[in-house]
Short mmCIF file of C-alpha atoms in Angstrom, two decimals:
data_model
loop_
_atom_site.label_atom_id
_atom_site.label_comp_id
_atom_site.label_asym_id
_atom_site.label_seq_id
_atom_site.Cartn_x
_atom_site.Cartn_y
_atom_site.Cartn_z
CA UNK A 1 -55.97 70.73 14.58
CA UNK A 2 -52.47 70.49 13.59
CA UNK A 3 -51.39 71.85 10.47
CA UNK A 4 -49.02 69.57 8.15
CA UNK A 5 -45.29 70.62 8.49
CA UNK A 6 -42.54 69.96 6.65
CA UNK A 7 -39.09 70.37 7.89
CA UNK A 8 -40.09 72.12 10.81
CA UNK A 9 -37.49 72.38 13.76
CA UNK A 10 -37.65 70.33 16.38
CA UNK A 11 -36.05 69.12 19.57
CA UNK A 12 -36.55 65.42 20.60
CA UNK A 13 -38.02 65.22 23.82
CA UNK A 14 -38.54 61.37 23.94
CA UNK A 15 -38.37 58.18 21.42
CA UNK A 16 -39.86 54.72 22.59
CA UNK A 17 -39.73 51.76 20.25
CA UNK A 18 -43.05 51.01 18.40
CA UNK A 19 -43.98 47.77 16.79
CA UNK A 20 -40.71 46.12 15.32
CA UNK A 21 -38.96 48.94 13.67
CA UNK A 22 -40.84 52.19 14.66
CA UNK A 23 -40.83 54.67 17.10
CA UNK A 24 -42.96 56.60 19.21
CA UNK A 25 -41.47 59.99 19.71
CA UNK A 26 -41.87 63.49 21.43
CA UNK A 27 -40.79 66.62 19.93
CA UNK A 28 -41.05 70.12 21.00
CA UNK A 29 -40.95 72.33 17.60
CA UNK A 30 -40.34 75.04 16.87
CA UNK A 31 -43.57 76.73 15.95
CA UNK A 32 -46.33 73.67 17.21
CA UNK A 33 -45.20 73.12 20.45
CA UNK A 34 -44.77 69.58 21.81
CA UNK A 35 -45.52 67.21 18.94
CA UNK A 36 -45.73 63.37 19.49
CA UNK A 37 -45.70 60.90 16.31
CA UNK A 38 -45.00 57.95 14.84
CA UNK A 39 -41.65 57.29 12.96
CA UNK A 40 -41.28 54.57 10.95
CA UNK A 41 -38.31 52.59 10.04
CA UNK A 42 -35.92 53.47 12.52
CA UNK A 43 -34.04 49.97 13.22
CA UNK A 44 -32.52 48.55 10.51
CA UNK A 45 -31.26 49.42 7.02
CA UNK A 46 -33.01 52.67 6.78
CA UNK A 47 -31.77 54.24 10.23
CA UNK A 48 -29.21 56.43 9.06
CA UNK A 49 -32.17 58.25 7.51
CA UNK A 50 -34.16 58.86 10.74
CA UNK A 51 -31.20 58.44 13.14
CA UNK A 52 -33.15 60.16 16.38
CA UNK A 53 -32.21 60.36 19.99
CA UNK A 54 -33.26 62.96 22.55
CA UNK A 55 -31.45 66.24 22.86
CA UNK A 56 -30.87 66.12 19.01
CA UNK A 57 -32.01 68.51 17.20
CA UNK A 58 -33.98 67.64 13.74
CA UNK A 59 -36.35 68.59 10.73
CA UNK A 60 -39.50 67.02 10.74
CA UNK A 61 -42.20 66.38 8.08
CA UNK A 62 -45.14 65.08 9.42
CA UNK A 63 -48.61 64.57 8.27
CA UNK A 64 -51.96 63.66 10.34
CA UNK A 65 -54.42 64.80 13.10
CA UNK A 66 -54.95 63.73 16.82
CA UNK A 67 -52.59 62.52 19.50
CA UNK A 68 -49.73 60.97 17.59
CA UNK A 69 -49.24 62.32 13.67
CA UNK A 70 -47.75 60.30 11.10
CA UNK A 71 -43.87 61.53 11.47
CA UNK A 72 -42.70 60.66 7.67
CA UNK A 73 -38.79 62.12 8.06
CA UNK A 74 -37.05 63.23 10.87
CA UNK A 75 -33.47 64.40 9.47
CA UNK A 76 -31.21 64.84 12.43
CA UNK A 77 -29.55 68.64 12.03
CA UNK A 78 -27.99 68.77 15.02
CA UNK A 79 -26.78 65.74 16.89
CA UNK A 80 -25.91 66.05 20.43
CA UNK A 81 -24.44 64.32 23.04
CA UNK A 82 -24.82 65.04 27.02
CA UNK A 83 -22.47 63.63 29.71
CA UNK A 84 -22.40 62.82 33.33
CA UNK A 85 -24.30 64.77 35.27
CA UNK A 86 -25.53 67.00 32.41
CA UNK A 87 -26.98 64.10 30.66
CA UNK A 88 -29.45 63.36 34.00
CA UNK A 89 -30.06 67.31 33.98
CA UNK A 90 -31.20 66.75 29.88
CA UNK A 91 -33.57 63.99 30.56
CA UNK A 92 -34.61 65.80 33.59
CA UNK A 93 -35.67 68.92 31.77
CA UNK A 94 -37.32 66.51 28.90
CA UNK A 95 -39.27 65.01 31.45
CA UNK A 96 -40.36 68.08 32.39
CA UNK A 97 -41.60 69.16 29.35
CA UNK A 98 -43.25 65.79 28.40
CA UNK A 99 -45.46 66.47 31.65
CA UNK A 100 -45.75 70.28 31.76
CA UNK A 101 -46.81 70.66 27.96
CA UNK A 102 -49.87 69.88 26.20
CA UNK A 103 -49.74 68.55 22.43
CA UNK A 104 -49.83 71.33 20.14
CA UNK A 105 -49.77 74.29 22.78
CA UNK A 106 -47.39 76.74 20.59
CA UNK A 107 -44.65 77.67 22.86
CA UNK A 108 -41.95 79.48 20.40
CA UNK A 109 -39.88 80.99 23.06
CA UNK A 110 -39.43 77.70 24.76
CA UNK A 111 -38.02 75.79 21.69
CA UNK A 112 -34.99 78.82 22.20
CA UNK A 113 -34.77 78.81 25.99
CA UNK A 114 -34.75 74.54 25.43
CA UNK A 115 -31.31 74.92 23.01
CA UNK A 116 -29.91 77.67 25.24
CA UNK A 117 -30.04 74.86 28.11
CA UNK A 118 -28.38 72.71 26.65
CA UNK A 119 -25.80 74.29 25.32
CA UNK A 120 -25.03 75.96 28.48
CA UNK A 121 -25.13 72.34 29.80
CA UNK A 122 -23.01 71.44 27.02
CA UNK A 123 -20.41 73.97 27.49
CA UNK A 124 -20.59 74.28 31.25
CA UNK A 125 -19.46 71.62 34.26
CA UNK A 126 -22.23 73.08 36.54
CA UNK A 127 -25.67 72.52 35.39
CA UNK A 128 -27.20 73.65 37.81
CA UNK A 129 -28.27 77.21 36.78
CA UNK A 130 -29.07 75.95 33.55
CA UNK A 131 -32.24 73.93 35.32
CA UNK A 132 -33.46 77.06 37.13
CA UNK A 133 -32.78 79.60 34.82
CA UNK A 134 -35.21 76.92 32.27
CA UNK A 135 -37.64 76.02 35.32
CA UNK A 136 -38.28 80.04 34.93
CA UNK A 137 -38.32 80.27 31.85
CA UNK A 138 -40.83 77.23 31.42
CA UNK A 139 -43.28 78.86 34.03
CA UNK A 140 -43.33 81.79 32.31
CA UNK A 141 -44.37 80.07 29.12
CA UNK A 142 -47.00 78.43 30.62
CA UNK A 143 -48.52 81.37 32.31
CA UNK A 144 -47.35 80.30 36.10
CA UNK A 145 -44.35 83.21 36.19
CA UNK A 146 -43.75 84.50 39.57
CA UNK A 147 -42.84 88.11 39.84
CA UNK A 148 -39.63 87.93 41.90
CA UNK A 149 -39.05 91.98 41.90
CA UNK A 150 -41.72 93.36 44.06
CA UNK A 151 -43.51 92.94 47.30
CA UNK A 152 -46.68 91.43 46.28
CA UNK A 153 -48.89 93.16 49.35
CA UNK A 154 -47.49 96.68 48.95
CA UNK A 155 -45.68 96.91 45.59
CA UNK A 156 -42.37 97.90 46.87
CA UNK A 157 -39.07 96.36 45.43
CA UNK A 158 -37.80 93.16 47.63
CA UNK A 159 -35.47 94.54 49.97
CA UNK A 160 -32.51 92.24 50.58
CA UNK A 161 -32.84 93.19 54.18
CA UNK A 162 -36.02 91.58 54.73
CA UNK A 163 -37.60 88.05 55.01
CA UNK A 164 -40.18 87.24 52.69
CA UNK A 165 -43.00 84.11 52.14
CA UNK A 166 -44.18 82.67 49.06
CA UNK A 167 -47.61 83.40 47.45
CA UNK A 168 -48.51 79.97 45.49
CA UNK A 169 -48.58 80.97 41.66
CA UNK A 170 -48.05 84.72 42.18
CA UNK A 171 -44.65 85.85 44.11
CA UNK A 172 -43.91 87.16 47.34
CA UNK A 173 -45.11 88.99 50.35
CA UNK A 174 -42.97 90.79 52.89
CA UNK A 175 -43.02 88.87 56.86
CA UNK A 176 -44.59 91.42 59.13
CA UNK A 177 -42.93 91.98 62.53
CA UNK A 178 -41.32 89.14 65.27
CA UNK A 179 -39.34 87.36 62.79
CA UNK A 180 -35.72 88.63 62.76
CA UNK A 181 -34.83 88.73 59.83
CA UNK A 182 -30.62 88.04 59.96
CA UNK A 183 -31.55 84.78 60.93
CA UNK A 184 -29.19 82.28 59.42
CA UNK A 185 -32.53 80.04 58.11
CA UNK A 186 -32.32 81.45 55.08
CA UNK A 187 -35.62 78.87 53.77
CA UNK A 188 -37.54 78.14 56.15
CA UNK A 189 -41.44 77.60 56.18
CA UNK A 190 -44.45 79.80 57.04
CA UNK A 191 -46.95 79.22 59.48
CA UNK A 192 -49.42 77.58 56.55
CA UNK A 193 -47.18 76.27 55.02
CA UNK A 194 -45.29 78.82 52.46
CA UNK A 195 -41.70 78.86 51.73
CA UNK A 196 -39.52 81.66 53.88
CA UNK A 197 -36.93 83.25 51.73
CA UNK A 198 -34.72 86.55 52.47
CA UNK A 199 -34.76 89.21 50.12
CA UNK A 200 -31.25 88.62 49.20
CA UNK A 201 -32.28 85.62 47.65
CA UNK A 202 -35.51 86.81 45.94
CA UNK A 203 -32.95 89.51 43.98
CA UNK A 204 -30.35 87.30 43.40
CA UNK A 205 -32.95 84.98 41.79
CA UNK A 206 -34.39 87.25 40.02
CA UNK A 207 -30.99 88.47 38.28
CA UNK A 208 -30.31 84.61 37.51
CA UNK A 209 -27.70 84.72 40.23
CA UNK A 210 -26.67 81.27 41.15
CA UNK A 211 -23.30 81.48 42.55
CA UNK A 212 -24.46 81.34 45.85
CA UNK A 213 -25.43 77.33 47.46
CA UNK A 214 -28.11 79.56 49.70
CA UNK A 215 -29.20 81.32 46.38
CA UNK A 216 -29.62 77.84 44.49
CA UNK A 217 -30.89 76.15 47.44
CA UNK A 218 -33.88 78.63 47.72
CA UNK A 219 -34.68 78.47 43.71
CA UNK A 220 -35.24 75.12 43.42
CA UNK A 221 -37.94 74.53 46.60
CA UNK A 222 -39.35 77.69 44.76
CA UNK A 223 -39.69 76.37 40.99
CA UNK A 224 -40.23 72.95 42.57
CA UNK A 225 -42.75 73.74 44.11
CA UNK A 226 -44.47 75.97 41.86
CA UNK A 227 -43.94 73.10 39.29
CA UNK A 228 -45.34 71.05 41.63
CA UNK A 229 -48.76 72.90 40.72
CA UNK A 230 -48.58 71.87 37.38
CA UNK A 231 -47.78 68.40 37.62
CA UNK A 232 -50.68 67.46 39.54
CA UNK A 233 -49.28 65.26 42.29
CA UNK A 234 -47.29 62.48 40.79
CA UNK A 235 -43.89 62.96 41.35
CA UNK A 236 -41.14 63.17 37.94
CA UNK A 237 -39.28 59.92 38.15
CA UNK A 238 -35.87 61.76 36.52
CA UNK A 239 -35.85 63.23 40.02
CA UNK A 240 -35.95 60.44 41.86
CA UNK A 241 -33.35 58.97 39.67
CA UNK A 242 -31.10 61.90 41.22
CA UNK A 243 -32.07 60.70 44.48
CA UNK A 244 -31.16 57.15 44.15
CA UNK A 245 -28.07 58.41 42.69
CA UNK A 246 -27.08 60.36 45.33
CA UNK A 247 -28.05 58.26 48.44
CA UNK A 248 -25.79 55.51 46.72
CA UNK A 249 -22.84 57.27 46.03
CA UNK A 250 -20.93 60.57 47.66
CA UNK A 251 -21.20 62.77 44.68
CA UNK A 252 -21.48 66.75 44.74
CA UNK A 253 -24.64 67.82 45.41
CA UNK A 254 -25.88 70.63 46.47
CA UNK A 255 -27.58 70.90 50.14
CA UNK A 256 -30.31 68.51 50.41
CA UNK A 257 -28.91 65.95 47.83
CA UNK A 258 -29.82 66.63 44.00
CA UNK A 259 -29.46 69.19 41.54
CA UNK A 260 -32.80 68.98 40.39
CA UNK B 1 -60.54 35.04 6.29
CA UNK B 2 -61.42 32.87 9.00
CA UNK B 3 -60.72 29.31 9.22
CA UNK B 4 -61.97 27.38 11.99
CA UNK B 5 -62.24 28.38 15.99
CA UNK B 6 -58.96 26.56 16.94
CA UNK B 7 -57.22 27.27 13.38
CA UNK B 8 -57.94 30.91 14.46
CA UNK B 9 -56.44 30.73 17.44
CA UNK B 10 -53.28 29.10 16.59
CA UNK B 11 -53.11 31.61 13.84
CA UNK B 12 -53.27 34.68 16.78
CA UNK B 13 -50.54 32.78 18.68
CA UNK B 14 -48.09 32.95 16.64
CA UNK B 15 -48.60 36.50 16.11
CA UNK B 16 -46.85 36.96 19.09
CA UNK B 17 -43.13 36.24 17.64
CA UNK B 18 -41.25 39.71 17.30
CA UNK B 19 -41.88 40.30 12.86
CA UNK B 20 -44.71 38.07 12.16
CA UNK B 21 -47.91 39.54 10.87
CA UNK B 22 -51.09 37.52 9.75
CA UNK B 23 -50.04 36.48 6.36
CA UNK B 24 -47.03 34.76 7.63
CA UNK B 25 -48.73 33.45 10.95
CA UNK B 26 -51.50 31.93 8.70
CA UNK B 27 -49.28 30.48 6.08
CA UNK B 28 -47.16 28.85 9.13
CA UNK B 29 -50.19 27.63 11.01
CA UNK B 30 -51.25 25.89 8.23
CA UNK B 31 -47.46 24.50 7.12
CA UNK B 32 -47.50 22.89 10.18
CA UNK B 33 -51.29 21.55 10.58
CA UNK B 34 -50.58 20.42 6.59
CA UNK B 35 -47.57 18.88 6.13
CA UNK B 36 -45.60 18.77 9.64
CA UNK B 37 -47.29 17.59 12.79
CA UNK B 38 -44.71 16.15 14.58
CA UNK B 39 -42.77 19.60 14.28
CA UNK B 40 -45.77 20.54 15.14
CA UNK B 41 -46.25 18.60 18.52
CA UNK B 42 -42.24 19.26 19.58
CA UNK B 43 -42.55 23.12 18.29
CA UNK B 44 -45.74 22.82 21.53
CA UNK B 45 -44.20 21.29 23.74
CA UNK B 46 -40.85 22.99 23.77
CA UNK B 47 -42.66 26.02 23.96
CA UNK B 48 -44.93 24.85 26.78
CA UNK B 49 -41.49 23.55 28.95
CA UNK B 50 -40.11 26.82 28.52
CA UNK B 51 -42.47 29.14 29.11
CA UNK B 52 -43.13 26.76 32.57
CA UNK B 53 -39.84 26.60 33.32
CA UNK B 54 -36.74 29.30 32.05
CA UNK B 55 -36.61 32.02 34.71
CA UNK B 56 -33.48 34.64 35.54
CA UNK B 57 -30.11 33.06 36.90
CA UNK B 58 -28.97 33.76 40.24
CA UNK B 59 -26.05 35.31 39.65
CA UNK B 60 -26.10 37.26 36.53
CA UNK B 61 -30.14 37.71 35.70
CA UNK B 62 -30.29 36.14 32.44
CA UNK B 63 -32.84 33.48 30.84
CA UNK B 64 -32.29 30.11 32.18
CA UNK B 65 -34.06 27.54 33.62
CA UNK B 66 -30.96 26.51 35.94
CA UNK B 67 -30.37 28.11 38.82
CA UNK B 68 -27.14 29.31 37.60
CA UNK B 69 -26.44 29.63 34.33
CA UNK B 70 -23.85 28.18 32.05
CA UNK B 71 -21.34 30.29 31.76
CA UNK B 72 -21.50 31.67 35.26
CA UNK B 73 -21.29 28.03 36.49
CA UNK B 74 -18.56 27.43 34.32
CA UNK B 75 -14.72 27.51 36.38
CA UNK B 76 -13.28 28.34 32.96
CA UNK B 77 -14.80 31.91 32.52
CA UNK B 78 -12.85 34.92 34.29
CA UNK B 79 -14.46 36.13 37.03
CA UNK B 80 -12.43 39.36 36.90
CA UNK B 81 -14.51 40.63 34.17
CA UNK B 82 -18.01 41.60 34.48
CA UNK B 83 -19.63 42.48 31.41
CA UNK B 84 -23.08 44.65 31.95
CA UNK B 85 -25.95 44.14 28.91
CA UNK B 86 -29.16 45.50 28.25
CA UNK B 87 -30.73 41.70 27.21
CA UNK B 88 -29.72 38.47 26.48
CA UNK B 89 -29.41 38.77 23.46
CA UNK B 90 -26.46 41.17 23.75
CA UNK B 91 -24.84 38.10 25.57
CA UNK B 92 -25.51 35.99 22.55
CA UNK B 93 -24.05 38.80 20.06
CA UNK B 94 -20.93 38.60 22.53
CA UNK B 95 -20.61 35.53 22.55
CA UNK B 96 -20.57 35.13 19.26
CA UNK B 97 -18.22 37.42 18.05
CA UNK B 98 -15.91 35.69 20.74
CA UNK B 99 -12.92 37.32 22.41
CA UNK B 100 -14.38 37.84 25.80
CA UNK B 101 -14.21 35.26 28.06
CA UNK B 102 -15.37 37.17 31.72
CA UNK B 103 -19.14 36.87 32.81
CA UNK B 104 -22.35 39.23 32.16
CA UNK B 105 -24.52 41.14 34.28
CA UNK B 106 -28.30 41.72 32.16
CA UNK B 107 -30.28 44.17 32.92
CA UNK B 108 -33.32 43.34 30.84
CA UNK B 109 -33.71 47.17 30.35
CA UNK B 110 -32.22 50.43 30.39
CA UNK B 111 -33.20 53.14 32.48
CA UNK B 112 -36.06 55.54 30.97
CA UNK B 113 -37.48 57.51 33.54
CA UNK B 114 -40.43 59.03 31.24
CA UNK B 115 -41.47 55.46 30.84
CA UNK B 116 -40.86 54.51 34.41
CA UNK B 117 -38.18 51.89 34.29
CA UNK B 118 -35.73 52.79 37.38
CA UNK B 119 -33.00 51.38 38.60
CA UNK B 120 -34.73 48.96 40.55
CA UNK B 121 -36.81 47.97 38.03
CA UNK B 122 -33.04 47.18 36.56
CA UNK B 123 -31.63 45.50 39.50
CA UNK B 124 -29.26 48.11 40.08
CA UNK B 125 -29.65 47.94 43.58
CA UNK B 126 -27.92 43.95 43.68
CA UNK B 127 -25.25 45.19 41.51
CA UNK B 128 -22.50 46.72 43.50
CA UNK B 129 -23.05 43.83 45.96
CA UNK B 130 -22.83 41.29 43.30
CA UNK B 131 -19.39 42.84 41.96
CA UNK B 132 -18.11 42.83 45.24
CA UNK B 133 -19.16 39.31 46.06
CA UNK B 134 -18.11 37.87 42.74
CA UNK B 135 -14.17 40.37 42.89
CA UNK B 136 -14.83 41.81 39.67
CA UNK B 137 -11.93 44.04 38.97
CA UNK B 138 -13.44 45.25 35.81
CA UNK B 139 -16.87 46.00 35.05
CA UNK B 140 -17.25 46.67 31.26
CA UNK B 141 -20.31 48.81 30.68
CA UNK B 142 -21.95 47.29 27.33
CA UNK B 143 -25.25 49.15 26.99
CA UNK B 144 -26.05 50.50 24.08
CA UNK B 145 -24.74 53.86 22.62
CA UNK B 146 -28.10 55.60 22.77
CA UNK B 147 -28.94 58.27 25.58
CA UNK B 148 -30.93 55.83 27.80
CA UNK B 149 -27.88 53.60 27.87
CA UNK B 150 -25.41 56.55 28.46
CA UNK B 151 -27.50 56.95 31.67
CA UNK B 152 -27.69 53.50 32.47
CA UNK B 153 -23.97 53.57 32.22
CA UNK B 154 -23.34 56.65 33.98
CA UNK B 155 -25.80 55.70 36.54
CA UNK B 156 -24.12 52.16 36.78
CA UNK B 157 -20.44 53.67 37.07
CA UNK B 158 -21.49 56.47 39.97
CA UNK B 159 -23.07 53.45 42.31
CA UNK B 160 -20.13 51.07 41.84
CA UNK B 161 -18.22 54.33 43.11
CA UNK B 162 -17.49 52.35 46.62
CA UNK B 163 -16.04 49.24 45.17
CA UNK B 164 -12.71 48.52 44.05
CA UNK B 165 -13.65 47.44 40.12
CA UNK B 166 -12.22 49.34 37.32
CA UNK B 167 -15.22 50.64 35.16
CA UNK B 168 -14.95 50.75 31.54
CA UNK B 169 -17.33 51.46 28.69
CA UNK B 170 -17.45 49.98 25.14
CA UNK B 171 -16.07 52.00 22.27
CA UNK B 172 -18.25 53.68 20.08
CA UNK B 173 -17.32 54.74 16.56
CA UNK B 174 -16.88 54.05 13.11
CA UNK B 175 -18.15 50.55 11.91
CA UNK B 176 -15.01 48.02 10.91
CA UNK B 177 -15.25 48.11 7.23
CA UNK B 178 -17.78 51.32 7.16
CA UNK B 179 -16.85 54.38 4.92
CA UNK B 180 -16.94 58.38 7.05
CA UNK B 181 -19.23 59.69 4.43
CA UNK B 182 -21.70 57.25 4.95
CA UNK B 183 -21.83 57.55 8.70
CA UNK B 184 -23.83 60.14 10.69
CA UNK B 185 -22.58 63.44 12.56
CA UNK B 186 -23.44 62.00 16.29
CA UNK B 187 -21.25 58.82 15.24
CA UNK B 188 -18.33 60.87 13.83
CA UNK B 189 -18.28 63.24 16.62
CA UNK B 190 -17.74 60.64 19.44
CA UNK B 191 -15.67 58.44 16.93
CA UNK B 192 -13.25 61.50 17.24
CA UNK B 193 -13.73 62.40 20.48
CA UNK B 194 -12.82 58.65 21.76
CA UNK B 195 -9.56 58.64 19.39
CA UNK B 196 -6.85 56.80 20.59
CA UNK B 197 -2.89 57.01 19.49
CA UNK B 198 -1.95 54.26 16.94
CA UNK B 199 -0.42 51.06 18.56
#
C-alpha cells in the first residue's frame, strides 16, 4: 500500500480535468514510482496554488490508498516549458511511462533519467537521442535491458565487422555464414522475423552514439520493438501523432518518417 | 430524501448542468414545480428544440442549428482572419471582449494523445483545406496556454505548412492589471521570453 507523502518530488506525467474544478493527474515521484491522484481545486481562484501541467516538476502531499490517492497540494518547483518538436518528444516519453509503469512500482533511477531528458530536450534542437538514450534507460528499469556489448551465443564482444540479429528481450546473436556482411542494408530482417543490425551499430548504440541517421535508424526499430513487448499490442497514440504530422507536412525526419 | 418518481427524476436532470449538485438541483426543481410553471414549460421546451436541433456549422464547427453560422454568414466579418479555439465558448469570451472582427475555427478539443483525442478527432484534417478555401491570410492560434494546446498549436501551424496563411499565436503573459509577485514562475518565464520593444 502506499505510504502517505508529503512534499515528495514529482514529475507530472498527465492531468485530465475531474468534476468541475479537479483534476485527475499522473506523477512519477521520486521515491513511489508512478502515482495517480486526485487534485482538487485547480480552476479557479485557488489555481495559483496547484498550478500543474506536465513536464513540471512539483512537491506533492498526498494522502489515501488504491488507484487514485487523495493529492492535497501539488506546489509546482520547477515549471517547464517544451517547444516544437521537443514538446511532441515530452508527451511522447509521458505516454510512455503512463503505459510502461505500474502504480506504485518504485523506480528511483527513472525519476533522474526522466529530468535528464528533458533537459537535454530543453537545451538541445535534436531530440532525438534524448528518446533513445530514455527508451534504454526505461527498459533497464523495468527489467527488459538488452545487453548490447556481447555476442549473446558465444560471449564475444560485437565486432563492428559483423552482422548481427536480435534476440527478443535479451540482445544479440552473431549471423552465421552466407550473409555478407558489408552489405549496405544496414537493418534488415531475419528469416523469423528478427531485426538485422551490423556490429557497428550495436557499439555505437551501446556508447549512446547517435550521430549517425544509420545508428538512430537501427535504435529505434530496436527499443520499439522491445517496447513493443511491454505494451501489449495497442499501439501509443503520441506516435501516431508524429505520423500524421509528418505525412502532412515536409518536416525533418529521420528515415522512415518520425523521431519516435 | 426522495420525493416522488417524476420529482426524482427531474431532480437527476438537472444534475447534468456543469456546477450543480443535489441541493441546488432539488431546490430548483421544486422553484419551478412551486412557484414558476410557465418558466417551467419554456425552460422544456427550449431545451427539447435544442438538443433536437443545434448541430456544428459548416464552415467553422461551432454550435448552431443553421447551417452556417452567424458570423461566418455575415459579409461584414474579415475573412482574412481565422481565429482557431478550443470551444465555443472561447468564441463567446472573444467576442465579448471585442476587437476582433475575422472568423473562428473550433475545435471542440485539444489534442491529448494519452486520452485519445487526435487530430481527427479535432478536425484537423478539414483545416488546411478550409483556410485555403476561405483565403485566410492569417490564422491566429487561440488555444489555450497549457501543454495540450501548445501541441494543438504546434501541430496546427506544421500542417498549414503548405498554405500561404501567416500563423500567429496569442500572447501569453502577465494579466492586465495583475501584480509579478503574485504570478507564477511558468507565467513569468514566457511573459519574458515573449517581450516585445515598447511602441
Amino acid at each position: 500500500m502506499l505510504p502517505p507523502a508529503d512534499r515528495q518530488p514529482a514529475y507530472v506525467l498527465h492531468r485530465r480535468a475531474f468534476r468541475e474544478t479537479s483534476a485527475i493527474v499522473e506523477l512519477l515521484t521520486r521515491d513511489h514510482g508512478r502515482v495517480g491522484g486526485v487534485v482538487r481545486g485547480v480552476k479557479g481562484a485557488r489555481r495559483g496554488v496547484n498550478n500543474i501541467e506536465p513536464f513540471g516538476q512539483v512537491a506533492a502531499t498526498w494522502r489515501g490508498r488504491g488507484q487514485l490517492v487523495n493529492l492535497f497540494r501539488c506546489e509546482p518547483l520547477a515549471p517547464r516549458r517544451l517547444v516544437g518538436d521537443a514538446l511532441f518528444a515530452g508527451l511522447y516519453l509521458n505516454e510512455l511511462l503512463v503505459r510502461t509503469l505500474s502504480h506504485e512500482e518504485p523506480v528511483p533511477a527513472l525519476f533522474h533519467h526522466y529530468g535528464e531528458a528533458l533537459t537535454r530536450m530543453t537545451s538541445h534542437g535534436d531530440v532525438e537521442p534524448a528518446l533513445r538514450l530514455f527508451e534504454r534507460r526505461l527498459l533497464e528499469e523495468l527489467g527488459y535491458g538488452l545487453a548490447f556489448d556481447v555476442d549473446l551465443v558465444s560471449g564475444r564482444p560485437i565486432d563492428s565487422a559483423q552482422n548481427y540479429l536480435s534476440v527478443d528481450g535479451e540482445g544479440f546473436r552473431q549471423v552465421q555464414g552466407g550473409v555478407d556482411a558489408t552489405s549496405a542494408a544496414s537493418i534488415g530482417r531475419g528469416s523469423a522475423g528478427e531485426l538485422m543490425l551490423t556490429g557497428a551499430d550495436i557499439n555505437a548504440i551501446n556508447a549512446d552514439d547517435y550521430q549517425k541517421a544509420n545508428v538512430r535508424l537501427a535504435a529505434k526499430r530496436v527499443f520499439r520493438r522491445a517496447l513493443e513487448r511491454r505494451l501489449g499490442g495497442r499501439p501509443l497514440a503520441t506516435r501516431q501523432l508524429f505520423q500524421h504530422r509528418s505525412s502532412s507536412t515536409s518536416i525533418r525526419a529521420s528515415a522512415n518518417g518520425s523521431i519516435a | 430524501m426522495r420525493l416522488s418518481p417524476l420529482i426524482d427524476r427531474l431532480i437527476e436532470s438537472l444534475q447534468a448542468q456543469p456546477g450543480v449538485g443535489p441541493k441546488t438541483a432539488t431546490r430548483t426543481a421544486l422553484h419551478l414545480l412551486q412557484h414558476n410553471r410557465a418558466g417551467a414549460q419554456a425552460l422544456a421546451a427550449a431545451l427539447t428544440e435544442a438538443a433536437e436541433r443545434v448541430g456544428r456549422c459548416r464552415a467553422c464547427r461551432t454550435l448552431t442549428e443553421t447551417e452556417v453560422c452567424a458570423i461566418c454568414a455575415n459579409p461584414r466579418r474579415d475573412a482574412a482572419a481565422l481565429c482557431v479555439v478550443e470551444s465555443p465558448s472561447d468564441i463567446v469570451a472573444i467576442e465579448q471582449a471585442g476587437g476582433f472582427s475575422g472568423r473562428y475555427f473550433v475545435l471542440h478539443g485539444r489534442l491529448s494523445p494519452i486520452d485519445g483525442v487526435g487530430p481527427e478527432e479535432l478536425g484537423l484534417g478539414e483545416l488546411p483545406t478550409h483556410v485555403r478555401e476561405t483565403g485566410a491570410s492569417e490564422v491566429i492560434l487561440a488555444t489555450n496556454p497549457t501543454v495540450e494546446g501548445e501541441a494543438t498549436a504546434h501541430y496546427i501551424k506544421e500542417s498549414l505548412r503548405g498554405t500561404d496563411a501567416q500563423v500567429t499565436r496569442i500572447a501569453h503573459g502577465v494579466p492586465i492589471g495583475g501584480e509579478l509577485e503574485y504570478i507564477d514562475g511558468g507565467t513569468i518565464v514566457h511573459a519574458l521570453q515573449g517581450r516585445r520593444s515598447v511602441d
